Coordinates of C-alpha atoms in Angstrom, one line a residue:
M1 CA -33.0 -24.8 9.8
I2 CA -30.4 -22.1 9.2
A3 CA -27.7 -23.6 6.8
D4 CA -24.7 -21.6 5.8
L5 CA -22.5 -23.7 3.4
H6 CA -20.2 -21.1 1.9
M7 CA -17.7 -19.0 4.0
H8 CA -14.0 -18.2 4.1
S9 CA -11.4 -18.0 6.9
T10 CA -7.8 -16.8 7.2
A11 CA -6.7 -20.1 5.7
S12 CA -7.6 -18.4 2.3
D13 CA -8.9 -14.9 1.9
G14 CA -11.2 -14.4 4.9
S15 CA -10.5 -12.1 7.9
L16 CA -11.4 -14.4 10.8
D17 CA -9.6 -17.5 11.8
P18 CA -11.5 -20.8 11.6
Q19 CA -12.3 -20.9 15.3
E20 CA -13.6 -17.4 15.6
L21 CA -15.5 -17.9 12.3
M22 CA -17.4 -20.9 13.8
Q23 CA -18.1 -19.0 17.0
R24 CA -19.6 -16.1 15.1
A25 CA -21.7 -18.5 13.0
A26 CA -23.0 -20.2 16.1
A27 CA -23.9 -16.9 17.6
A28 CA -25.8 -16.0 14.4
G29 CA -27.9 -19.1 14.8
V30 CA -26.3 -21.2 12.1
E31 CA -27.2 -24.9 12.5
L32 CA -25.6 -26.6 9.5
I33 CA -22.2 -25.3 8.4
A34 CA -19.3 -25.8 6.0
L35 CA -16.0 -23.9 5.8
T36 CA -15.2 -23.6 2.1
D37 CA -11.8 -21.9 1.7
H38 CA -10.4 -21.4 -1.7
D39 CA -8.4 -24.4 -2.8
C40 CA -7.4 -25.1 0.8
L41 CA -8.3 -27.6 3.5
D42 CA -6.0 -26.2 6.2
G43 CA -8.7 -24.8 8.4
L44 CA -11.0 -27.8 8.4
V45 CA -9.8 -29.6 11.5
T46 CA -10.1 -26.6 13.8
A47 CA -13.4 -25.5 12.3
A48 CA -14.9 -29.0 12.6
Q49 CA -13.9 -29.3 16.2
T50 CA -15.2 -25.8 17.1
A51 CA -18.5 -26.2 15.2
Q52 CA -19.3 -29.6 16.7
A53 CA -18.4 -28.4 20.2
L54 CA -20.9 -25.5 19.7
G55 CA -23.6 -27.9 18.6
M56 CA -23.7 -27.2 14.9
H57 CA -23.9 -30.0 12.3
W58 CA -20.6 -30.0 10.3
V59 CA -19.9 -31.0 6.8
S60 CA -16.4 -30.8 5.2
G61 CA -16.2 -28.1 2.5
V62 CA -13.9 -26.5 -0.1
E63 CA -14.2 -24.1 -3.0
L64 CA -12.1 -25.2 -6.0
S65 CA -11.0 -23.0 -8.8
A66 CA -11.6 -24.4 -12.3
Q67 CA -11.8 -23.4 -16.0
W68 CA -14.7 -23.6 -18.4
Q69 CA -14.6 -22.2 -21.9
G70 CA -11.7 -19.9 -20.9
H71 CA -13.5 -18.5 -17.8
T72 CA -12.6 -19.0 -14.2
I73 CA -15.4 -20.7 -12.2
H74 CA -15.7 -22.0 -8.7
I75 CA -17.0 -25.4 -7.6
L76 CA -18.0 -26.1 -4.0
G77 CA -17.2 -29.6 -2.6
Y78 CA -19.1 -31.1 0.3
G79 CA -18.9 -34.2 2.4
F80 CA -15.6 -35.4 1.0
D81 CA -12.8 -37.2 2.9
P82 CA -10.3 -34.4 3.8
S83 CA -7.5 -37.0 3.9
S84 CA -8.1 -38.2 0.3
P85 CA -4.6 -38.5 -1.3
D86 CA -5.9 -37.6 -4.7
L87 CA -7.7 -34.5 -3.5
L88 CA -4.7 -33.4 -1.4
S89 CA -2.5 -33.8 -4.4
A90 CA -4.9 -31.8 -6.6
I91 CA -5.1 -29.0 -4.1
K92 CA -1.3 -28.9 -3.8
A93 CA -1.1 -28.4 -7.5
V94 CA -3.7 -25.6 -7.5
K95 CA -1.8 -23.9 -4.6
Q96 CA 1.3 -23.9 -6.7
G97 CA -0.7 -22.3 -9.5
R98 CA -2.0 -19.7 -7.1
W99 CA 1.6 -18.7 -6.2
Q100 CA 2.3 -18.5 -9.9
R101 CA -0.8 -16.3 -10.4
A102 CA 0.3 -14.0 -7.5
E103 CA 3.7 -13.6 -9.1
Q104 CA 2.1 -12.8 -12.5
I105 CA -0.2 -10.2 -10.9
D106 CA 2.8 -8.6 -9.2
K107 CA 4.6 -8.3 -12.5
R108 CA 1.5 -6.9 -14.3
L109 CA 0.9 -4.3 -11.6
E110 CA 4.5 -3.3 -11.7
A111 CA 4.2 -2.7 -15.4
K112 CA 1.3 -0.4 -14.6
K113 CA 3.5 1.6 -12.2
M114 CA 2.4 -0.2 -9.0
P115 CA 5.6 -1.9 -7.9
G116 CA 5.8 -4.1 -4.7
A117 CA 2.4 -5.6 -5.0
L118 CA 3.3 -9.2 -4.0
A119 CA 5.2 -8.1 -0.9
G120 CA 2.4 -5.7 -0.1
A121 CA -0.3 -8.3 -0.5
M122 CA 1.7 -10.7 1.7
A123 CA 2.0 -8.0 4.4
V124 CA -1.8 -7.4 4.2
Q125 CA -2.3 -11.2 4.5
A126 CA 0.0 -11.4 7.6
A127 CA -1.7 -8.4 9.3
A128 CA -5.0 -10.1 8.9
G129 CA -3.7 -13.2 10.6
S130 CA -3.8 -15.3 7.5
D131 CA -1.6 -18.2 6.9
I132 CA 1.4 -16.7 5.1
G133 CA 2.4 -20.1 3.8
S134 CA -0.6 -19.8 1.5
P135 CA -0.4 -17.6 -1.6
P136 CA -2.0 -14.1 -1.3
A137 CA -5.4 -13.9 -3.0
R138 CA -6.8 -11.0 -5.1
P139 CA -8.5 -9.4 -2.1
H140 CA -5.1 -9.1 -0.4
F141 CA -3.8 -7.3 -3.5
A142 CA -6.9 -5.1 -3.6
D143 CA -6.4 -4.1 0.0
W144 CA -2.7 -3.3 -0.7
M145 CA -3.8 -1.1 -3.6
V146 CA -6.2 0.8 -1.3
Q147 CA -3.4 1.3 1.2
Q148 CA -1.1 2.7 -1.5
G149 CA -3.7 5.1 -2.8
H150 CA -3.9 3.4 -6.2
V151 CA -7.7 2.9 -5.8
R152 CA -10.3 4.2 -3.5
D153 CA -11.6 0.9 -2.3
R154 CA -11.6 -2.9 -2.9
A155 CA -14.5 -2.6 -5.3
E156 CA -12.6 -0.2 -7.5
A157 CA -9.5 -2.5 -7.4
F158 CA -11.6 -5.4 -8.8
R159 CA -13.5 -3.2 -11.3
K160 CA -10.3 -1.7 -12.8
W161 CA -7.5 -4.3 -12.2
L162 CA -8.4 -7.6 -10.6
G163 CA -11.9 -8.7 -11.6
S164 CA -13.1 -10.8 -14.5
G165 CA -11.4 -9.9 -17.8
K166 CA -8.9 -7.6 -16.1
L167 CA -5.1 -8.1 -15.7
G168 CA -5.5 -10.0 -12.4
D169 CA -7.9 -12.5 -13.9
I170 CA -5.4 -15.3 -14.7
K171 CA -6.9 -18.6 -15.5
Q172 CA -4.3 -21.0 -16.9
H173 CA -3.4 -22.5 -13.6
W174 CA -6.8 -24.0 -12.9
P175 CA -8.0 -27.5 -13.9
E176 CA -10.9 -28.0 -16.3
L177 CA -14.4 -28.2 -14.9
S178 CA -14.7 -31.9 -15.4
V179 CA -11.4 -32.6 -13.7
A180 CA -12.4 -30.5 -10.6
V181 CA -15.7 -32.3 -10.3
A182 CA -14.0 -35.7 -10.6
Q183 CA -11.6 -34.8 -7.9
I184 CA -14.4 -34.0 -5.4
R185 CA -16.3 -37.1 -6.3
A186 CA -13.3 -39.4 -6.1
A187 CA -12.9 -38.2 -2.5
G188 CA -16.5 -39.2 -1.7
G189 CA -18.0 -35.7 -2.0
M190 CA -20.7 -33.8 -3.7
A191 CA -19.9 -31.1 -6.3
V192 CA -22.0 -27.9 -6.3
M193 CA -21.7 -25.0 -8.7
A194 CA -20.9 -21.8 -6.7
H195 CA -22.7 -18.5 -7.4
P196 CA -23.7 -19.0 -11.1
W197 CA -24.5 -15.3 -11.5
H198 CA -21.1 -14.1 -10.4
Y199 CA -19.4 -15.0 -13.8
G200 CA -21.2 -12.3 -15.8
F201 CA -22.8 -14.8 -18.1
T202 CA -26.1 -14.5 -20.0
R203 CA -28.9 -16.8 -18.9
A204 CA -28.3 -18.9 -22.0
R205 CA -24.6 -19.3 -21.1
V206 CA -25.4 -20.1 -17.4
R207 CA -27.6 -22.9 -18.7
R208 CA -24.8 -24.2 -20.9
L209 CA -22.4 -24.1 -18.0
L210 CA -24.8 -26.0 -15.8
K211 CA -25.5 -28.5 -18.5
D212 CA -21.8 -29.3 -18.8
F213 CA -21.6 -29.4 -15.0
A214 CA -24.3 -32.0 -14.8
L215 CA -22.7 -34.1 -17.5
A216 CA -19.4 -33.9 -15.5
G217 CA -21.2 -35.3 -12.4
G218 CA -22.1 -32.0 -10.6
R219 CA -25.0 -32.6 -8.2
G220 CA -26.1 -29.1 -7.1
I221 CA -26.3 -25.4 -7.6
E222 CA -25.7 -22.6 -5.1
V223 CA -29.1 -21.1 -5.6
V224 CA -28.6 -18.5 -2.8
N225 CA -25.3 -16.6 -2.4
G226 CA -25.6 -14.0 0.4
Q227 CA -28.4 -11.6 0.2
Q228 CA -28.9 -12.2 -3.5
P229 CA -31.8 -10.5 -5.4
V230 CA -35.0 -12.6 -5.2
E231 CA -35.4 -12.7 -9.0
Q232 CA -32.0 -14.3 -9.4
V233 CA -32.8 -16.8 -6.7
A234 CA -36.1 -17.6 -8.3
Y235 CA -34.5 -18.2 -11.7
L236 CA -31.8 -20.5 -10.3
G237 CA -34.5 -22.4 -8.4
K238 CA -36.4 -22.9 -11.6
V239 CA -33.2 -24.2 -13.3
C240 CA -32.7 -26.6 -10.3
L241 CA -36.1 -28.2 -10.9
E242 CA -35.7 -28.4 -14.6
M243 CA -32.2 -30.0 -14.5
G244 CA -32.6 -32.2 -11.4
F245 CA -30.1 -30.3 -9.3
L246 CA -30.1 -30.0 -5.5
A247 CA -30.1 -26.5 -4.1
S248 CA -27.5 -25.0 -1.8
C249 CA -27.1 -21.7 0.0
G250 CA -24.3 -19.8 1.7
S251 CA -23.4 -16.3 2.9
D252 CA -20.0 -16.3 1.1
F253 CA -18.7 -14.6 4.2
H254 CA -15.2 -13.1 4.1
H255 CA -15.2 -10.4 6.7
P256 CA -17.6 -8.8 9.3
D257 CA -17.8 -5.4 7.6
S258 CA -19.9 -6.7 4.6
P259 CA -23.6 -6.8 5.5
W260 CA -24.4 -8.4 2.2
M261 CA -22.4 -11.5 3.2
A262 CA -23.4 -11.7 6.9
L263 CA -23.2 -15.2 8.4
G264 CA -26.5 -17.0 8.3
K265 CA -28.3 -14.0 6.7
M266 CA -29.3 -15.0 3.2
T267 CA -32.2 -14.8 0.8
A268 CA -34.5 -17.8 1.4
L269 CA -34.3 -20.8 -0.8
P270 CA -37.4 -21.3 -3.1
P271 CA -39.8 -23.7 -1.3
D272 CA -40.0 -26.1 -4.2
C273 CA -36.3 -26.8 -4.4
L274 CA -34.8 -29.9 -2.8
P275 CA -31.9 -28.7 -0.5
V276 CA -28.5 -30.4 -0.6
W277 CA -28.8 -31.4 3.0
N278 CA -31.6 -33.9 2.1
D279 CA -28.9 -36.0 0.5
P280 CA -27.6 -38.9 2.8
L281 CA -24.1 -37.5 2.4
F282 CA -25.0 -34.7 4.9
S283 CA -26.2 -37.1 7.6
R284 CA -22.8 -38.9 7.9

């Protein structure tokens, strides 16, 4: 079975609307799917209707921002009730934090002689068909910086200005790890740690993160994120077995121009890992 449990639409920072995203996923052969927009559930209804009409098995999804030891991390939630009042309230609070972050990025870039960043990022967002009621994300700022000639490409924007440890890496608006996990579980869902290698941690620190995640009630690890190197996948598969986690996989799709994040095209899960879709939550 081809499962893709990590992707983004125009409801957050993706370039395809939820309907087109599901259509492309079905055309790519995806059989089990989740839309996991950043701190946002706005695209779930349309995505679920489209996915089910195309014969794919659907599970509700989201990617929540959180803090752990002063670092921003991301937690994937699956199989929750999208109408959960507690979860909706939590997401509303994070959305407000995202607006505050966008305003702070704007001020910090202006101080570096790059004025108009927030308005520019919102224009990029609107041109992409994104929901302009949602705060612009860092990729929108990055694309504006490219347009203005401040950087050569999105990668340079993140490397110099927006990535981990840079001026755009603003963390104080996110809930703590344990709080984010509790919010997902209270809504009847499963919490899975997104892309553990993306945080720039050593192997020892990845293990400490995952230990704390397990203590908080985390159930799984995203062992495969896009076309991730086999050695990284093998290591996370080993950690899954040692710590009793379920294993998840996802393309982390944002836009069609990135072959590394193509829908349904991922490094294979290690055969000895137990996939998240073996949990009864995925058969509801």
